[in-house]
């Protein structure tokens, strides 16, 4: 038996960049959280940890400067530092900007009117001279100090960062959510993460940059370099081609929807270990893996023709206009019973399905095989042999609903942003158990019979909501007396609950405490009516 040492970084095998020797330059712009203030060494800072995870095909530059702001008119703008000049000189392929915590301090936030323009200008500075890095904007970590700073950060800075990301075509890394309520475990003080917190930030960035696939690590507890593998067979030669040599796989992460077979011998021979969940240290199987198979682990036995009804909106997956063209968009639309809303599911192995539109014969496809959040879902001619971006793993949710996980990326097919309207787009996104990423497989004949009733149930609400988007308060008109009003987030969790006054009429809802994002206001105790709120 040949022994293997894991040499390469944690990369997605299904992506073509694995074959290139080119080094990807990652530049991290930020304040003291990025610089690693209060940590024992620079190697504990999240950019250094991210570099270890990404491995030798990436170079990660830590350009963090303590105390700095995005705002230009403060006493310590990042713009005036040598690190800013250096960051631009590195000509990044990937740019991560993590500023905003110091901006939120009351002394600096007096210039908040400049924040969007200053942030946009920094993005433009990195795009000069024809450069086009992939850009990620970070929601700052939770802070636990000055109450005004906390309020400014949560209620104003983060919504403005979201606004900039949308306007400038950038992506988001959310450092805020995973650090909420963790002052005692992830921080050295009220602002600065400890070593465990920095590791969490690195993992958060890494998981945002990479697909959610089975991952194989060099060391126990998911340490050292690693490799991510999509569905397929990987013998010794295939692993060598990825830079894997001499058996040194010590821990494995297996996301929901996948299973892993790790073989002692080459070409899938000898004893093997089967995993359907994470294993932080392989124990007796440590340093023994010579070949690997990755398979789907979904719900089987669902071959058939269905209309796919979204749990959140009640609308149906639909090939736009019934177009037969490759690249025709897939969106949601009210139930019509037409063939362009009917899809044939064919199990291609272990609960992974090819999904073909009845009207067009084309299959559901994630555009270009992208592994990124918000990558578009469309139709395309079925690839010979079946491409992994045309395979979807069926996972049970509850109450008869299912998730469709793109096999190549590990991300869910969902209605973008939880939209409730006809023509809202369908894309892929992380599995956060969001209701708009769950689907009812309604037998085609049954959906025809029920579509009229469904349309009636989900008809447009009579109430009007304004302003929308909102930052502080929204007003809801034409509400009956003593009506229960519930605001839920994108995954269906209740975040606000109130009643209309005894006189009925208009109701004001204070949304200032909510984070930026999409929410849904439901009227009455049932869920028959919902209005989308965009919180800035």
Tab-separated table of N, CA and C in Angstrom, residues 128-283:
chain	number	residue	atom	x	y	z
A	128	UNK	N	-9.149	50.084	-10.758
A	128	UNK	CA	-8.553	50.981	-11.739
A	128	UNK	C	-7.685	50.216	-12.734
A	129	UNK	N	-7.467	50.830	-13.884
A	129	UNK	CA	-6.553	50.315	-14.913
A	129	UNK	C	-6.942	48.927	-15.401
A	130	UNK	N	-8.257	48.705	-15.501
A	130	UNK	CA	-8.725	47.445	-16.059
A	130	UNK	C	-8.694	46.266	-15.112
A	131	UNK	N	-8.339	46.481	-13.862
A	131	UNK	CA	-8.310	45.388	-12.898
A	131	UNK	C	-9.726	45.034	-12.466
A	132	UNK	N	-9.944	43.778	-12.187
A	132	UNK	CA	-11.297	43.342	-11.829
A	132	UNK	C	-11.249	42.209	-10.799
A	133	UNK	N	-10.786	42.512	-9.580
A	133	UNK	CA	-10.740	41.457	-8.563
A	133	UNK	C	-12.141	41.046	-8.128
A	134	UNK	N	-12.253	39.820	-7.654
A	134	UNK	CA	-13.480	39.409	-6.973
A	134	UNK	C	-13.451	40.048	-5.593
A	135	UNK	N	-14.519	40.767	-5.243
A	135	UNK	CA	-14.500	41.590	-4.031
A	135	UNK	C	-15.525	41.080	-3.026
A	136	UNK	N	-15.070	40.985	-1.775
A	136	UNK	CA	-15.923	40.591	-0.656
A	136	UNK	C	-15.895	41.707	0.385
A	137	UNK	N	-17.070	42.151	0.802
A	137	UNK	CA	-17.207	43.140	1.866
A	137	UNK	C	-17.669	42.427	3.126
A	138	UNK	N	-17.012	42.716	4.243
A	138	UNK	CA	-17.307	42.002	5.492
A	138	UNK	C	-18.241	42.813	6.376
A	139	UNK	N	-19.299	42.173	6.872
A	139	UNK	CA	-20.025	42.746	7.988
A	139	UNK	C	-19.113	42.640	9.204
A	140	UNK	N	-18.850	43.739	9.922
A	140	UNK	CA	-17.908	43.684	11.039
A	140	UNK	C	-18.364	42.732	12.142
A	141	UNK	N	-17.386	42.256	12.909
A	141	UNK	CA	-17.695	41.397	14.050
A	141	UNK	C	-18.565	42.168	15.033
A	142	UNK	N	-19.329	41.434	15.823
A	142	UNK	CA	-20.119	42.059	16.884
A	142	UNK	C	-19.173	42.745	17.866
A	143	UNK	N	-19.574	43.905	18.371
A	143	UNK	CA	-18.774	44.557	19.410
A	143	UNK	C	-19.623	44.721	20.664
A	144	UNK	N	-18.937	44.826	21.803
A	144	UNK	CA	-19.622	44.764	23.099
A	144	UNK	C	-19.251	45.939	23.998
A	145	UNK	N	-18.828	47.049	23.402
A	145	UNK	CA	-18.394	48.187	24.193
A	145	UNK	C	-19.428	49.284	24.271
A	146	UNK	N	-19.051	50.456	23.781
A	146	UNK	CA	-19.895	51.641	23.812
A	146	UNK	C	-21.250	51.367	23.163
A	147	UNK	N	-22.327	51.683	23.899
A	147	UNK	CA	-23.673	51.361	23.413
A	147	UNK	C	-23.988	52.077	22.105
A	148	UNK	N	-23.534	53.313	21.974
A	148	UNK	CA	-23.786	54.049	20.732
A	148	UNK	C	-23.040	53.419	19.564
A	149	UNK	N	-21.824	52.966	19.824
A	149	UNK	CA	-21.052	52.310	18.770
A	149	UNK	C	-21.730	51.016	18.330
A	150	UNK	N	-22.215	50.249	19.308
A	150	UNK	CA	-22.919	49.005	18.987
A	150	UNK	C	-24.148	49.298	18.135
A	151	UNK	N	-24.928	50.300	18.550
A	151	UNK	CA	-26.141	50.650	17.812
A	151	UNK	C	-25.816	51.128	16.400
A	152	UNK	N	-24.816	51.990	16.285
A	152	UNK	CA	-24.429	52.484	14.957
A	152	UNK	C	-23.986	51.343	14.049
A	153	UNK	N	-23.224	50.415	14.618
A	153	UNK	CA	-22.709	49.296	13.826
A	153	UNK	C	-23.846	48.430	13.306
A	154	UNK	N	-24.732	48.027	14.229
A	154	UNK	CA	-25.783	47.074	13.861
A	154	UNK	C	-26.862	47.705	12.986
A	155	UNK	N	-27.226	48.926	13.291
A	155	UNK	CA	-28.401	49.514	12.647
A	155	UNK	C	-28.090	50.425	11.460
A	156	UNK	N	-26.830	50.830	11.332
A	156	UNK	CA	-26.509	51.753	10.238
A	156	UNK	C	-25.333	51.282	9.391
A	157	UNK	N	-24.210	50.926	10.027
A	157	UNK	CA	-23.025	50.541	9.249
A	157	UNK	C	-23.301	49.301	8.408
A	158	UNK	N	-23.823	48.248	9.028
A	158	UNK	CA	-24.044	46.995	8.297
A	158	UNK	C	-25.052	47.175	7.158
A	159	UNK	N	-26.194	47.832	7.380
A	159	UNK	CA	-27.096	48.065	6.238
A	159	UNK	C	-26.444	48.858	5.105
A	160	UNK	N	-25.574	49.800	5.441
A	160	UNK	CA	-24.913	50.575	4.390
A	160	UNK	C	-23.897	49.726	3.628
A	161	UNK	N	-23.216	48.823	4.324
A	161	UNK	CA	-22.297	47.907	3.630
A	161	UNK	C	-23.080	47.032	2.657
A	162	UNK	N	-24.244	46.552	3.098
A	162	UNK	CA	-25.089	45.752	2.203
A	162	UNK	C	-25.492	46.561	0.978
A	163	UNK	N	-25.794	47.834	1.187
A	163	UNK	CA	-26.178	48.711	0.076
A	163	UNK	C	-25.022	48.871	-0.912
A	164	UNK	N	-23.815	49.061	-0.389
A	164	UNK	CA	-22.646	49.216	-1.256
A	164	UNK	C	-22.391	47.938	-2.048
A	165	UNK	N	-22.486	46.792	-1.371
A	165	UNK	CA	-22.239	45.509	-2.042
A	165	UNK	C	-23.176	45.324	-3.225
A	166	UNK	N	-24.434	45.659	-3.022
A	166	UNK	CA	-25.409	45.504	-4.098
A	166	UNK	C	-25.106	46.451	-5.250
A	167	UNK	N	-24.782	47.690	-4.918
A	167	UNK	CA	-24.551	48.693	-5.959
A	167	UNK	C	-23.274	48.430	-6.750
A	168	UNK	N	-22.261	47.863	-6.089
A	168	UNK	CA	-20.953	47.693	-6.723
A	168	UNK	C	-20.686	46.270	-7.187
A	169	UNK	N	-21.661	45.385	-7.057
A	169	UNK	CA	-21.469	44.020	-7.525
A	169	UNK	C	-20.465	43.242	-6.706
A	170	UNK	N	-20.431	43.484	-5.401
A	170	UNK	CA	-19.521	42.777	-4.498
A	170	UNK	C	-20.285	41.708	-3.722
A	171	UNK	N	-19.528	40.819	-3.094
A	171	UNK	CA	-20.095	39.755	-2.276
A	171	UNK	C	-19.979	40.113	-0.802
A	172	UNK	N	-20.680	39.367	0.044
A	172	UNK	CA	-20.680	39.612	1.484
A	172	UNK	C	-20.051	38.434	2.222
A	173	UNK	N	-19.186	38.753	3.192
A	173	UNK	CA	-18.753	37.795	4.214
A	173	UNK	C	-19.337	38.288	5.529
A	174	UNK	N	-20.139	37.484	6.173
A	174	UNK	CA	-20.834	37.902	7.392
A	174	UNK	C	-20.040	37.472	8.623
A	175	UNK	N	-19.270	38.414	9.187
A	175	UNK	CA	-18.557	38.160	10.441
A	175	UNK	C	-19.414	38.520	11.650
A	176	UNK	N	-20.530	39.194	11.414
A	176	UNK	CA	-21.335	39.697	12.519
A	176	UNK	C	-22.186	38.609	13.158
A	177	UNK	N	-22.918	37.871	12.338
A	177	UNK	CA	-23.841	36.867	12.876
A	177	UNK	C	-23.149	35.813	13.726
A	178	UNK	N	-22.040	35.184	13.272
A	178	UNK	CA	-21.443	34.117	14.082
A	178	UNK	C	-20.753	34.602	15.344
A	179	UNK	N	-20.553	35.923	15.494
A	179	UNK	CA	-19.896	36.426	16.702
A	179	UNK	C	-20.872	37.067	17.684
A	180	UNK	N	-22.153	37.104	17.343
A	180	UNK	CA	-23.151	37.640	18.268
A	180	UNK	C	-23.265	36.735	19.502
A	181	UNK	N	-23.325	37.356	20.682
A	181	UNK	CA	-23.503	36.602	21.923
A	181	UNK	C	-22.307	35.764	22.320
A	182	UNK	N	-21.113	36.076	21.783
A	182	UNK	CA	-19.932	35.243	22.047
A	182	UNK	C	-18.827	36.028	22.759
A	183	UNK	N	-19.182	37.071	23.486
A	183	UNK	CA	-18.169	37.880	24.171
A	183	UNK	C	-17.298	37.031	25.084
A	184	UNK	N	-17.895	36.083	25.784
A	184	UNK	CA	-17.151	35.297	26.766
A	184	UNK	C	-16.287	34.201	26.188
A	185	UNK	N	-16.510	33.826	24.933
A	185	UNK	CA	-15.784	32.687	24.369
A	185	UNK	C	-14.885	33.037	23.191
A	186	UNK	N	-15.206	34.093	22.453
A	186	UNK	CA	-14.466	34.374	21.222
A	186	UNK	C	-13.702	35.694	21.251
A	187	UNK	N	-13.669	36.395	22.398
A	187	UNK	CA	-13.081	37.729	22.441
A	187	UNK	C	-12.043	37.850	23.549
A	188	UNK	N	-11.019	38.690	23.291
A	188	UNK	CA	-10.067	39.084	24.331
A	188	UNK	C	-10.519	40.337	25.057
A	189	UNK	N	-11.331	41.156	24.402
A	189	UNK	CA	-11.904	42.354	25.009
A	189	UNK	C	-13.225	42.630	24.307
A	190	UNK	N	-13.733	43.842	24.418
A	190	UNK	CA	-15.054	44.122	23.851
A	190	UNK	C	-15.070	44.230	22.324
A	191	UNK	N	-13.901	44.312	21.707
A	191	UNK	CA	-13.837	44.520	20.261
A	191	UNK	C	-13.041	43.467	19.508
A	192	UNK	N	-12.077	42.825	20.166
A	192	UNK	CA	-11.077	42.049	19.434
A	192	UNK	C	-11.193	40.557	19.711
A	193	UNK	N	-11.375	39.767	18.666
A	193	UNK	CA	-11.461	38.314	18.842
A	193	UNK	C	-10.162	37.723	19.384
A	194	UNK	N	-10.320	36.637	20.148
A	194	UNK	CA	-9.166	35.859	20.584
A	194	UNK	C	-8.780	34.873	19.481
A	195	UNK	N	-7.875	33.950	19.794
A	195	UNK	CA	-7.410	33.008	18.770
A	195	UNK	C	-8.552	32.168	18.222
A	196	UNK	N	-9.459	31.735	19.108
A	196	UNK	CA	-10.605	30.941	18.641
A	196	UNK	C	-11.516	31.783	17.761
A	197	UNK	N	-11.687	33.051	18.130
A	197	UNK	CA	-12.507	33.934	17.309
A	197	UNK	C	-11.892	34.196	15.947
A	198	UNK	N	-10.570	34.392	15.918
A	198	UNK	CA	-9.887	34.607	14.639
A	198	UNK	C	-10.000	33.381	13.747
A	199	UNK	N	-9.912	32.196	14.355
A	199	UNK	CA	-10.074	30.967	13.574
A	199	UNK	C	-11.479	30.888	12.988
A	200	UNK	N	-12.488	31.278	13.774
A	200	UNK	CA	-13.861	31.281	13.266
A	200	UNK	C	-14.004	32.236	12.083
A	201	UNK	N	-13.375	33.404	12.166
A	201	UNK	CA	-13.440	34.353	11.050
A	201	UNK	C	-12.792	33.764	9.802
A	202	UNK	N	-11.649	33.103	9.982
A	202	UNK	CA	-10.983	32.473	8.837
A	202	UNK	C	-11.863	31.400	8.220
A	203	UNK	N	-12.496	30.587	9.068
A	203	UNK	CA	-13.378	29.534	8.555
A	203	UNK	C	-14.576	30.136	7.830
A	204	UNK	N	-15.106	31.241	8.364
A	204	UNK	CA	-16.246	31.899	7.725
A	204	UNK	C	-15.861	32.419	6.345
A	205	UNK	N	-14.696	33.059	6.252
A	205	UNK	CA	-14.232	33.541	4.950
A	205	UNK	C	-13.989	32.381	4.001
A	206	UNK	N	-13.344	31.344	4.516
A	206	UNK	CA	-13.029	30.182	3.682
A	206	UNK	C	-14.292	29.539	3.121
A	207	UNK	N	-15.301	29.383	3.961
A	207	UNK	CA	-16.535	28.744	3.507
A	207	UNK	C	-17.321	29.632	2.554
A	208	UNK	N	-17.142	30.934	2.642
A	208	UNK	CA	-17.787	31.832	1.690
A	208	UNK	C	-17.093	31.777	0.333
A	209	UNK	N	-15.772	31.638	0.348
A	209	UNK	CA	-15.007	31.593	-0.896
A	209	UNK	C	-15.097	30.246	-1.604
A	210	UNK	N	-15.479	29.192	-0.887
A	210	UNK	CA	-15.421	27.839	-1.423
A	210	UNK	C	-16.770	27.137	-1.345
A	211	UNK	N	-16.969	26.115	-2.162
A	211	UNK	CA	-18.217	25.346	-2.108
A	211	UNK	C	-18.316	24.516	-0.839
A	212	UNK	N	-19.538	24.062	-0.545
A	212	UNK	CA	-19.805	23.306	0.681
A	212	UNK	C	-19.807	21.821	0.331
A	213	UNK	N	-18.608	21.256	0.205
A	213	UNK	CA	-18.431	19.876	-0.238
A	213	UNK	C	-17.677	19.073	0.814
A	214	UNK	N	-17.679	17.742	0.706
A	214	UNK	CA	-16.849	16.939	1.608
A	214	UNK	C	-15.399	17.412	1.560
A	215	UNK	N	-14.795	17.562	2.738
A	215	UNK	CA	-13.450	18.124	2.850
A	215	UNK	C	-12.551	17.162	3.613
A	216	UNK	N	-11.331	17.003	3.124
A	216	UNK	CA	-10.380	16.037	3.666
A	216	UNK	C	-9.150	16.800	4.144
A	217	UNK	N	-8.843	16.674	5.456
A	217	UNK	CA	-7.823	17.509	6.077
A	217	UNK	C	-6.593	16.702	6.472
A	218	UNK	N	-5.471	17.415	6.485
A	218	UNK	CA	-4.194	16.805	6.802
A	218	UNK	C	-4.092	16.413	8.268
A	219	UNK	N	-4.670	17.211	9.153
A	219	UNK	CA	-4.512	17.005	10.591
A	219	UNK	C	-5.861	16.801	11.258
A	220	UNK	N	-5.828	16.255	12.467
A	220	UNK	CA	-7.056	16.136	13.243
A	220	UNK	C	-7.626	17.523	13.526
A	221	UNK	N	-8.906	17.544	13.860
A	221	UNK	CA	-9.628	18.790	14.150
A	221	UNK	C	-9.618	19.736	12.960
A	222	UNK	N	-9.568	19.162	11.748
A	222	UNK	CA	-9.696	19.913	10.501
A	222	UNK	C	-8.587	20.946	10.341
A	223	UNK	N	-7.374	20.542	10.692
A	223	UNK	CA	-6.228	21.435	10.592
A	223	UNK	C	-5.385	21.158	9.367
A	224	UNK	N	-4.478	22.109	9.088
A	224	UNK	CA	-3.564	21.957	7.969
A	224	UNK	C	-4.253	22.114	6.633
A	225	UNK	N	-3.556	21.660	5.592
A	225	UNK	CA	-4.127	21.735	4.258
A	225	UNK	C	-5.208	20.687	4.080
A	226	UNK	N	-5.950	20.837	3.017
A	226	UNK	CA	-6.963	19.852	2.715
A	226	UNK	C	-7.411	19.941	1.275
A	227	UNK	N	-8.365	19.129	0.934
A	227	UNK	CA	-8.910	19.136	-0.416
A	227	UNK	C	-10.405	18.892	-0.344
A	228	UNK	N	-11.179	19.611	-1.148
A	228	UNK	CA	-12.625	19.403	-1.235
A	228	UNK	C	-12.946	18.635	-2.504
A	229	UNK	N	-13.792	17.633	-2.369
A	229	UNK	CA	-14.112	16.751	-3.490
A	229	UNK	C	-15.613	16.707	-3.723
A	230	UNK	N	-16.013	16.859	-4.962
A	230	UNK	CA	-17.408	16.703	-5.337
A	230	UNK	C	-17.674	15.242	-5.693
A	231	UNK	N	-18.878	14.927	-6.155
A	231	UNK	CA	-19.224	13.552	-6.496
A	231	UNK	C	-18.224	12.989	-7.494
A	232	UNK	N	-17.732	11.777	-7.216
A	232	UNK	CA	-16.795	11.161	-8.144
A	232	UNK	C	-15.916	10.133	-7.481
A	233	UNK	N	-15.051	9.511	-8.290
A	233	UNK	CA	-14.087	8.509	-7.844
A	233	UNK	C	-12.689	9.095	-7.957
A	234	UNK	N	-11.877	8.934	-6.908
A	234	UNK	CA	-10.538	9.500	-6.862
A	234	UNK	C	-9.555	8.412	-6.436
A	235	UNK	N	-8.902	7.779	-7.428
A	235	UNK	CA	-7.902	6.776	-7.090
A	235	UNK	C	-6.578	7.470	-6.781
A	236	UNK	N	-5.545	6.659	-6.570
A	236	UNK	CA	-4.253	7.210	-6.180
A	236	UNK	C	-3.733	8.199	-7.220
A	237	UNK	N	-3.854	7.830	-8.496
A	237	UNK	CA	-3.367	8.709	-9.557
A	237	UNK	C	-4.137	10.027	-9.579
A	238	UNK	N	-5.457	9.946	-9.395
A	238	UNK	CA	-6.268	11.167	-9.398
A	238	UNK	C	-5.900	12.067	-8.224
A	239	UNK	N	-5.660	11.472	-7.062
A	239	UNK	CA	-5.267	12.263	-5.902
A	239	UNK	C	-3.881	12.865	-6.100
A	240	UNK	N	-2.974	12.093	-6.692
A	240	UNK	CA	-1.649	12.629	-6.998
A	240	UNK	C	-1.739	13.836	-7.922
A	241	UNK	N	-2.640	13.751	-8.894
A	241	UNK	CA	-2.795	14.855	-9.842
A	241	UNK	C	-3.240	16.127	-9.141
A	242	UNK	N	-3.854	15.965	-7.981
A	242	UNK	CA	-4.285	17.116	-7.184
A	242	UNK	C	-3.228	17.534	-6.176
A	243	UNK	N	-2.073	16.840	-6.192
A	243	UNK	CA	-1.008	17.156	-5.258
A	243	UNK	C	-1.041	16.331	-4.000
A	244	UNK	N	-1.878	15.316	-3.952
A	244	UNK	CA	-1.986	14.467	-2.773
A	244	UNK	C	-1.016	13.299	-2.933
A	245	UNK	N	-0.162	13.100	-1.939
A	245	UNK	CA	0.771	11.976	-1.980
A	245	UNK	C	1.066	11.530	-0.557
A	246	UNK	N	1.234	10.269	-0.392
A	246	UNK	CA	1.621	9.686	0.903
A	246	UNK	C	0.622	9.919	2.039
A	247	UNK	N	-0.360	9.118	2.095
A	247	UNK	CA	-1.379	9.018	3.141
A	247	UNK	C	-1.302	9.912	4.377
A	248	UNK	N	-1.960	11.008	4.375
A	248	UNK	CA	-1.968	11.826	5.591
A	248	UNK	C	-3.308	12.536	5.768
A	249	UNK	N	-4.373	11.823	5.596
A	249	UNK	CA	-5.707	12.374	5.843
A	249	UNK	C	-6.132	11.968	7.251
A	250	UNK	N	-6.364	12.965	8.106
A	250	UNK	CA	-6.626	12.690	9.515
A	250	UNK	C	-8.007	13.107	9.982
A	251	UNK	N	-8.696	13.967	9.240
A	251	UNK	CA	-10.058	14.355	9.607
A	251	UNK	C	-10.836	14.682	8.337
A	252	UNK	N	-12.148	14.473	8.411
A	252	UNK	CA	-13.000	14.626	7.231
A	252	UNK	C	-14.297	15.316	7.641
A	253	UNK	N	-14.721	16.303	6.857
A	253	UNK	CA	-16.036	16.918	7.042
A	253	UNK	C	-16.959	16.452	5.924
A	254	UNK	N	-18.158	16.018	6.310
A	254	UNK	CA	-19.120	15.515	5.332
A	254	UNK	C	-20.428	16.288	5.500
A	255	UNK	N	-20.731	17.254	4.629
A	255	UNK	CA	-21.985	18.005	4.741
A	255	UNK	C	-23.194	17.113	4.467
A	256	UNK	N	-24.357	17.568	4.915
A	256	UNK	CA	-25.598	16.845	4.644
A	256	UNK	C	-25.772	16.665	3.144
A	257	UNK	N	-26.178	15.458	2.757
A	257	UNK	CA	-26.407	15.174	1.349
A	257	UNK	C	-25.281	14.422	0.676
A	258	UNK	N	-24.204	14.162	1.406
A	258	UNK	CA	-23.062	13.453	0.835
A	258	UNK	C	-22.679	12.273	1.729
A	259	UNK	N	-21.986	11.305	1.143
A	259	UNK	CA	-21.342	10.248	1.910
A	259	UNK	C	-19.995	9.955	1.280
A	260	UNK	N	-19.069	9.514	2.118
A	260	UNK	CA	-17.684	9.329	1.712
A	260	UNK	C	-17.255	7.903	2.004
A	261	UNK	N	-16.554	7.307	1.046
A	261	UNK	CA	-15.919	6.004	1.235
A	261	UNK	C	-14.411	6.212	1.109
A	262	UNK	N	-13.684	5.975	2.197
A	262	UNK	CA	-12.230	6.139	2.217
A	262	UNK	C	-11.581	4.760	2.245
A	263	UNK	N	-10.828	4.438	1.187
A	263	UNK	CA	-10.277	3.096	1.000
A	263	UNK	C	-8.808	3.039	1.404
A	264	UNK	N	-8.421	1.904	1.978
A	264	UNK	CA	-7.038	1.680	2.366
A	264	UNK	C	-6.156	1.463	1.140
A	265	UNK	N	-6.662	0.784	0.127
A	265	UNK	CA	-5.873	0.444	-1.053
A	265	UNK	C	-6.248	1.331	-2.241
A	266	UNK	N	-5.346	1.343	-3.219
A	266	UNK	CA	-5.603	2.068	-4.454
A	266	UNK	C	-6.742	1.404	-5.228
A	267	UNK	N	-7.370	2.193	-6.100
A	267	UNK	CA	-8.456	1.698	-6.951
A	267	UNK	C	-9.586	1.069	-6.145
A	268	UNK	N	-9.822	1.650	-4.943
A	268	UNK	CA	-11.004	1.321	-4.143
A	268	UNK	C	-10.972	-0.130	-3.667
A	269	UNK	N	-9.793	-0.562	-3.271
A	269	UNK	CA	-9.633	-1.923	-2.785
A	269	UNK	C	-9.390	-1.967	-1.289
A	270	UNK	N	-9.517	-3.171	-0.724
A	270	UNK	CA	-9.257	-3.386	0.687
A	270	UNK	C	-10.343	-2.825	1.579
A	271	UNK	N	-10.029	-2.693	2.849
A	271	UNK	CA	-10.991	-2.171	3.814
A	271	UNK	C	-11.302	-0.702	3.516
A	272	UNK	N	-12.497	-0.294	3.924
A	272	UNK	CA	-12.858	1.106	3.713
A	272	UNK	C	-13.730	1.605	4.855
A	273	UNK	N	-13.673	2.915	5.039
A	273	UNK	CA	-14.449	3.611	6.058
A	273	UNK	C	-15.567	4.377	5.367
A	274	UNK	N	-16.796	4.248	5.893
A	274	UNK	CA	-17.945	4.974	5.351
A	274	UNK	C	-18.332	6.086	6.318
A	275	UNK	N	-18.448	7.303	5.812
A	275	UNK	CA	-18.808	8.446	6.646
A	275	UNK	C	-19.975	9.205	6.028
A	276	UNK	N	-20.942	9.551	6.868
A	276	UNK	CA	-22.043	10.423	6.452
A	276	UNK	C	-22.132	11.660	7.341
A	277	UNK	N	-21.135	11.855	8.204
A	277	UNK	CA	-21.086	13.014	9.089
A	277	UNK	C	-19.620	13.338	9.359
A	278	UNK	N	-19.373	14.481	9.985
A	278	UNK	CA	-18.007	14.911	10.258
A	278	UNK	C	-17.293	13.940	11.195
A	279	UNK	N	-15.988	13.813	11.003
A	279	UNK	CA	-15.140	13.020	11.890
A	279	UNK	C	-13.868	13.815	12.131
A	280	UNK	N	-13.720	14.340	13.359
A	280	UNK	CA	-12.635	15.269	13.666
A	280	UNK	C	-11.279	14.594	13.786
A	281	UNK	N	-11.250	13.295	13.994
A	281	UNK	CA	-9.979	12.577	14.051
A	281	UNK	C	-10.271	11.113	13.752
A	282	UNK	N	-9.616	10.574	12.741
A	282	UNK	CA	-9.992	9.263	12.222
A	282	UNK	C	-9.507	8.096	13.064
A	283	UNK	N	-8.708	8.362	14.090
A	283	UNK	CA	-8.294	7.286	14.992
A	283	UNK	C	-7.543	6.188	14.264
